[in-house]
mmCIF file with all atom_site columns, C-alpha atoms in Angstrom:
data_model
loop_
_atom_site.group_PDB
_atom_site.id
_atom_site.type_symbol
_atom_site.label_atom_id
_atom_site.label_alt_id
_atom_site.label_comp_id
_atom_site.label_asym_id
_atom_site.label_entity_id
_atom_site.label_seq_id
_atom_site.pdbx_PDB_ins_code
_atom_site.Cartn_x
_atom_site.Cartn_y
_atom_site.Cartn_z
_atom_site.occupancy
_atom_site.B_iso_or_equiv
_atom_site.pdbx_formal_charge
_atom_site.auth_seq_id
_atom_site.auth_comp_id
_atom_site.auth_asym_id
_atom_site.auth_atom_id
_atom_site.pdbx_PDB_model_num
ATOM 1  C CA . UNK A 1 1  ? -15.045 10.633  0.909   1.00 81.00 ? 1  UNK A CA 1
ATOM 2  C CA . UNK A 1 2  ? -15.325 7.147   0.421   1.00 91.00 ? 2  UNK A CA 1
ATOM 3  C CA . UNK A 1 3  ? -13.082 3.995   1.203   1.00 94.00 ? 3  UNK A CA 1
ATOM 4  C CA . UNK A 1 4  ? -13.187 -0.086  1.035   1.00 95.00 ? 4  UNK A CA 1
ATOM 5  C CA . UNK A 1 5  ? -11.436 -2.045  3.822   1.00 96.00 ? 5  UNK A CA 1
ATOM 6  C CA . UNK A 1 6  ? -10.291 -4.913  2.403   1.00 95.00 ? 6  UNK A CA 1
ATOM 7  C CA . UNK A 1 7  ? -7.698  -8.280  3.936   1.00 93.00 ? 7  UNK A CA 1
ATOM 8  C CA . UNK A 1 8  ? -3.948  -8.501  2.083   1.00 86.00 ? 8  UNK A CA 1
ATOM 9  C CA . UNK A 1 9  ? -4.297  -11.138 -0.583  1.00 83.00 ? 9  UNK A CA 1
ATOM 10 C CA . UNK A 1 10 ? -1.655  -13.688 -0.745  1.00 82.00 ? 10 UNK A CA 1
ATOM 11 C CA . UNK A 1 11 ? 0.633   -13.148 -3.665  1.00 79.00 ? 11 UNK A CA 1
ATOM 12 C CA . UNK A 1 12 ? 0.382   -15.931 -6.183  1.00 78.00 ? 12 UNK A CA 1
ATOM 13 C CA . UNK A 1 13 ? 3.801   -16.643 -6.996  1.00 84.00 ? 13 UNK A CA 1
ATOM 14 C CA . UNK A 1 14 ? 5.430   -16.797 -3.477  1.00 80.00 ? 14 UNK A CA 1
ATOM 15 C CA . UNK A 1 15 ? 4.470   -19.912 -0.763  1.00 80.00 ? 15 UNK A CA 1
ATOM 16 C CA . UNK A 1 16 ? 4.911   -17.513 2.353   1.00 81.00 ? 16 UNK A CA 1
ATOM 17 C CA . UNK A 1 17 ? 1.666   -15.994 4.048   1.00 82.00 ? 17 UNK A CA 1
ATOM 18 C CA . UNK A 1 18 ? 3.208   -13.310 6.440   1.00 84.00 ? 18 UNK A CA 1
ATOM 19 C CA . UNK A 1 19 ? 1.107   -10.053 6.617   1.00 80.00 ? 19 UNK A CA 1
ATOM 20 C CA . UNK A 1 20 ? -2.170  -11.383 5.627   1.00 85.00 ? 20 UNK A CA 1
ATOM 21 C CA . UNK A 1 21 ? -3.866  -11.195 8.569   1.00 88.00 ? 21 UNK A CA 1
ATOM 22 C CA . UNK A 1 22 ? -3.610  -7.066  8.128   1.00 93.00 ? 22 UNK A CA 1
ATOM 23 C CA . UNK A 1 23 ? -6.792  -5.250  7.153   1.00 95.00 ? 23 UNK A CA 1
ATOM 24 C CA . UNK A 1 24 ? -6.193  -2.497  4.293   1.00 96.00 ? 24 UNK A CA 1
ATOM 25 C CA . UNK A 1 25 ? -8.332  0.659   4.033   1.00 96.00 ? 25 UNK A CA 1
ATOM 26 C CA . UNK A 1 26 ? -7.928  2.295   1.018   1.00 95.00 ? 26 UNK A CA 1
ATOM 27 C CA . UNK A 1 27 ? -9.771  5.373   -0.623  1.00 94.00 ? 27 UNK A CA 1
ATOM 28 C CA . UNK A 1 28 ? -11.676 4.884   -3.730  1.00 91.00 ? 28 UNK A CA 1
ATOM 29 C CA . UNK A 1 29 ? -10.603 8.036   -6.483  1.00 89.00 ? 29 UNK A CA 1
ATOM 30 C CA . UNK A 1 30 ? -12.560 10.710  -6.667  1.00 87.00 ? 30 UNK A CA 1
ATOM 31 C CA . UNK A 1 31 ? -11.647 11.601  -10.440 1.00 88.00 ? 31 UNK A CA 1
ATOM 32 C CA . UNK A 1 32 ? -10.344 9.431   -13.103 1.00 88.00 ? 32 UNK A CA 1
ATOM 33 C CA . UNK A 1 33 ? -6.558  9.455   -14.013 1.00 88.00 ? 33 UNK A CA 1
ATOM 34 C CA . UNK A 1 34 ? -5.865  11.323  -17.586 1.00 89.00 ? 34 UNK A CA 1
ATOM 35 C CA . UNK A 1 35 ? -2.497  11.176  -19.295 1.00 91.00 ? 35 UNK A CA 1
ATOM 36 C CA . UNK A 1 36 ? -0.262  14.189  -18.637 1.00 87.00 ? 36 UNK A CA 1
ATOM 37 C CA . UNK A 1 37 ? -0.023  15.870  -22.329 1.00 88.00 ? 37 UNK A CA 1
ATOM 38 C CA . UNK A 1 38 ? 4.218   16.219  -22.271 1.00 89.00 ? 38 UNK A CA 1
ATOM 39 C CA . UNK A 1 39 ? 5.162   12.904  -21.363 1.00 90.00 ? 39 UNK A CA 1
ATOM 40 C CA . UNK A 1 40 ? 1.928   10.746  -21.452 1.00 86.00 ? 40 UNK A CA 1
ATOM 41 C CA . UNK A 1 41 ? 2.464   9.500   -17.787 1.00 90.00 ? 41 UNK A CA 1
ATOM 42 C CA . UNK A 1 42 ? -1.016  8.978   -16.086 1.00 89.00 ? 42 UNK A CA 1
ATOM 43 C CA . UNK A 1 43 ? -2.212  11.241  -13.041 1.00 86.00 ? 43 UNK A CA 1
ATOM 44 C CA . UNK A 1 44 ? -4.568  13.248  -11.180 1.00 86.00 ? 44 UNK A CA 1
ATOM 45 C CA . UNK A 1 45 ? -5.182  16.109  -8.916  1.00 84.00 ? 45 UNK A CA 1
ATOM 46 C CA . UNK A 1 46 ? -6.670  13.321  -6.250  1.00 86.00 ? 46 UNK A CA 1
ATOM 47 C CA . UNK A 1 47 ? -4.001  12.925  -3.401  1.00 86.00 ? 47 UNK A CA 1
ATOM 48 C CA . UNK A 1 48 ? -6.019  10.365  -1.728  1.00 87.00 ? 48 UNK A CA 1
ATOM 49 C CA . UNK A 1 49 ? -5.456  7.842   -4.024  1.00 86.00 ? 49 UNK A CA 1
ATOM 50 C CA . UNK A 1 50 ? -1.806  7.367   -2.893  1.00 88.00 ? 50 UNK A CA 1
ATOM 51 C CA . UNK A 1 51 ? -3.245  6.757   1.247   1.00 91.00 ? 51 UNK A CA 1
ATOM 52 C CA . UNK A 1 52 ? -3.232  3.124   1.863   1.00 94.00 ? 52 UNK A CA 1
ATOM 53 C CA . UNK A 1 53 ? -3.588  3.005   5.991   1.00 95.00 ? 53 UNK A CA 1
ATOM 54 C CA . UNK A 1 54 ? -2.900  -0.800  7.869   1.00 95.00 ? 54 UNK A CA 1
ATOM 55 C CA . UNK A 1 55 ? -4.730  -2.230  10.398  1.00 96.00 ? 55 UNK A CA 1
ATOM 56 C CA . UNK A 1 56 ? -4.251  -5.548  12.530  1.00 94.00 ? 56 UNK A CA 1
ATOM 57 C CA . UNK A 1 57 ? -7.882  -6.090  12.507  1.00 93.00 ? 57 UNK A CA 1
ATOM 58 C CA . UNK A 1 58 ? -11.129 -5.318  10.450  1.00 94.00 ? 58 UNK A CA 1
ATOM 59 C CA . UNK A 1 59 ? -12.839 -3.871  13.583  1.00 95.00 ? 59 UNK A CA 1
ATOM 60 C CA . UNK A 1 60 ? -9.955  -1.151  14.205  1.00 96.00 ? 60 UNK A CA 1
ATOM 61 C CA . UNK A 1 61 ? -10.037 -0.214  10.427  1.00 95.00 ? 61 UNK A CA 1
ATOM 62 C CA . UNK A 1 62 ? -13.751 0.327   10.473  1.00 95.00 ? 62 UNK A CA 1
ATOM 63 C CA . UNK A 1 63 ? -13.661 2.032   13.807  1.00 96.00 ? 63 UNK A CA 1
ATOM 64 C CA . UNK A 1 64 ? -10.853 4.639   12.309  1.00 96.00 ? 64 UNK A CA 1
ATOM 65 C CA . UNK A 1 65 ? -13.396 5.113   9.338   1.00 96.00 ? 65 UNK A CA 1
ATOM 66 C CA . UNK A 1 66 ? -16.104 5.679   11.871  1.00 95.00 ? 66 UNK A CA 1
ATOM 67 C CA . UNK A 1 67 ? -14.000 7.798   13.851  1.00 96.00 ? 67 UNK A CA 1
ATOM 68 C CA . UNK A 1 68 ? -13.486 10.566  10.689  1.00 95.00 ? 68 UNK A CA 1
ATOM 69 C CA . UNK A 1 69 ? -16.594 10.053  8.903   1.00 95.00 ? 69 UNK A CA 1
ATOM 70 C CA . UNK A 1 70 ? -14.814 8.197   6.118   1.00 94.00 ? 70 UNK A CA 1
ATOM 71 C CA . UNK A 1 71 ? -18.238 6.077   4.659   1.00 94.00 ? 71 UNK A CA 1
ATOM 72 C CA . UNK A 1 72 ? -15.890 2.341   4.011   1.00 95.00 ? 72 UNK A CA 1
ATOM 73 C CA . UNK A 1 73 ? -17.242 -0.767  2.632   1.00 95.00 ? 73 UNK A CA 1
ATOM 74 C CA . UNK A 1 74 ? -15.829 -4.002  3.898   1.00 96.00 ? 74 UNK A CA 1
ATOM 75 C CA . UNK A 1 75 ? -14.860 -6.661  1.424   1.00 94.00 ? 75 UNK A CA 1
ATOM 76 C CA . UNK A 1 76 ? -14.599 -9.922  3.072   1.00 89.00 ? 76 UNK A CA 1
ATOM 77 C CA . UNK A 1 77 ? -12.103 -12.300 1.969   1.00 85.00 ? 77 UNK A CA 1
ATOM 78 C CA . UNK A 1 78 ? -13.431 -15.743 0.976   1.00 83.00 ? 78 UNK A CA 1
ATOM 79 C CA . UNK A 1 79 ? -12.171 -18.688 2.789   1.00 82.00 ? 79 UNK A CA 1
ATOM 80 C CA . UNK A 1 80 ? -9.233  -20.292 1.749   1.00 79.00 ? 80 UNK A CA 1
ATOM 81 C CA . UNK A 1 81 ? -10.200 -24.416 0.291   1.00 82.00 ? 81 UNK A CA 1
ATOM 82 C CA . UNK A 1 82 ? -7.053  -26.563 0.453   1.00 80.00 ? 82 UNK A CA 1
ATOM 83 C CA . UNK A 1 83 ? -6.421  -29.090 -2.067  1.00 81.00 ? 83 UNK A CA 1
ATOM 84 C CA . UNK A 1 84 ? -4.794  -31.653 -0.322  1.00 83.00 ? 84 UNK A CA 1
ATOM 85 C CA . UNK A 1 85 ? -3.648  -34.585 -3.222  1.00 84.00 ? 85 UNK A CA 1
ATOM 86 C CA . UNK A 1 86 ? -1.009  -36.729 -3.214  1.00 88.00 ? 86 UNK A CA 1
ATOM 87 C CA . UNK A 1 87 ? 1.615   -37.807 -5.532  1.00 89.00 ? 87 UNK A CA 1
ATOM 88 C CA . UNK A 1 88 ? -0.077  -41.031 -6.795  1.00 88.00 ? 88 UNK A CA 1
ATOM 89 C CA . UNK A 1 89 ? -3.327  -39.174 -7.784  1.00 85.00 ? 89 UNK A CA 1
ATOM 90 C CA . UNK A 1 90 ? -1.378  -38.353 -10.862 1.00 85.00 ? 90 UNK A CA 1
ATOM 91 C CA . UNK A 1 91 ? -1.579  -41.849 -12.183 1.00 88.00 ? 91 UNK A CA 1
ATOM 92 C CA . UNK A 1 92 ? -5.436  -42.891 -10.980 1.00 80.00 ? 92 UNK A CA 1
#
């Protein structure tokens, strides 16, 4: 059983930043999803895939995957580069 630990990223159409300082661990599917032959909706037999666990910090999450044996990967999130530009740069 394997997962990736990953930080919330901010959604691109809204200005707010609340919950991205939580940590994510999520379990990577075991099988692929096939369609379901009477009404073509896609699905498995993996119920892991629907566990998404929070954390308030990377080192909890990875100690929880430590803690069951879960083998986790950590995906760090790159840092954030502001553009700061004003107004007049428009018409340099």
């Amino acid at each position: 059983m394997s997962a990736r630990i990953y930080q919330r990223p901010k959604n691109a159409m809204q200005s707010g930043k609340a919950l991205l300082d939580h940590w994510i661990l999520e379990f990577v599917p075991a099988e692929a999803k096939r369609p379901d032959p009477l009404m073509g909706w896609a699905g498995s037999g993996d119920t892991q895939q629907q566990v998404k666990l929070t954390f308030p910090s990377k080192d909890e999450a990875i100690a929880y995957a430590e803690r069951y044996g879960i083998s986790a990967v950590v995906h760090v999130t790159p840092p954030r580069r502001l553009k700061l530009q004003a107004y007049a740069d428009n018409f340099r």
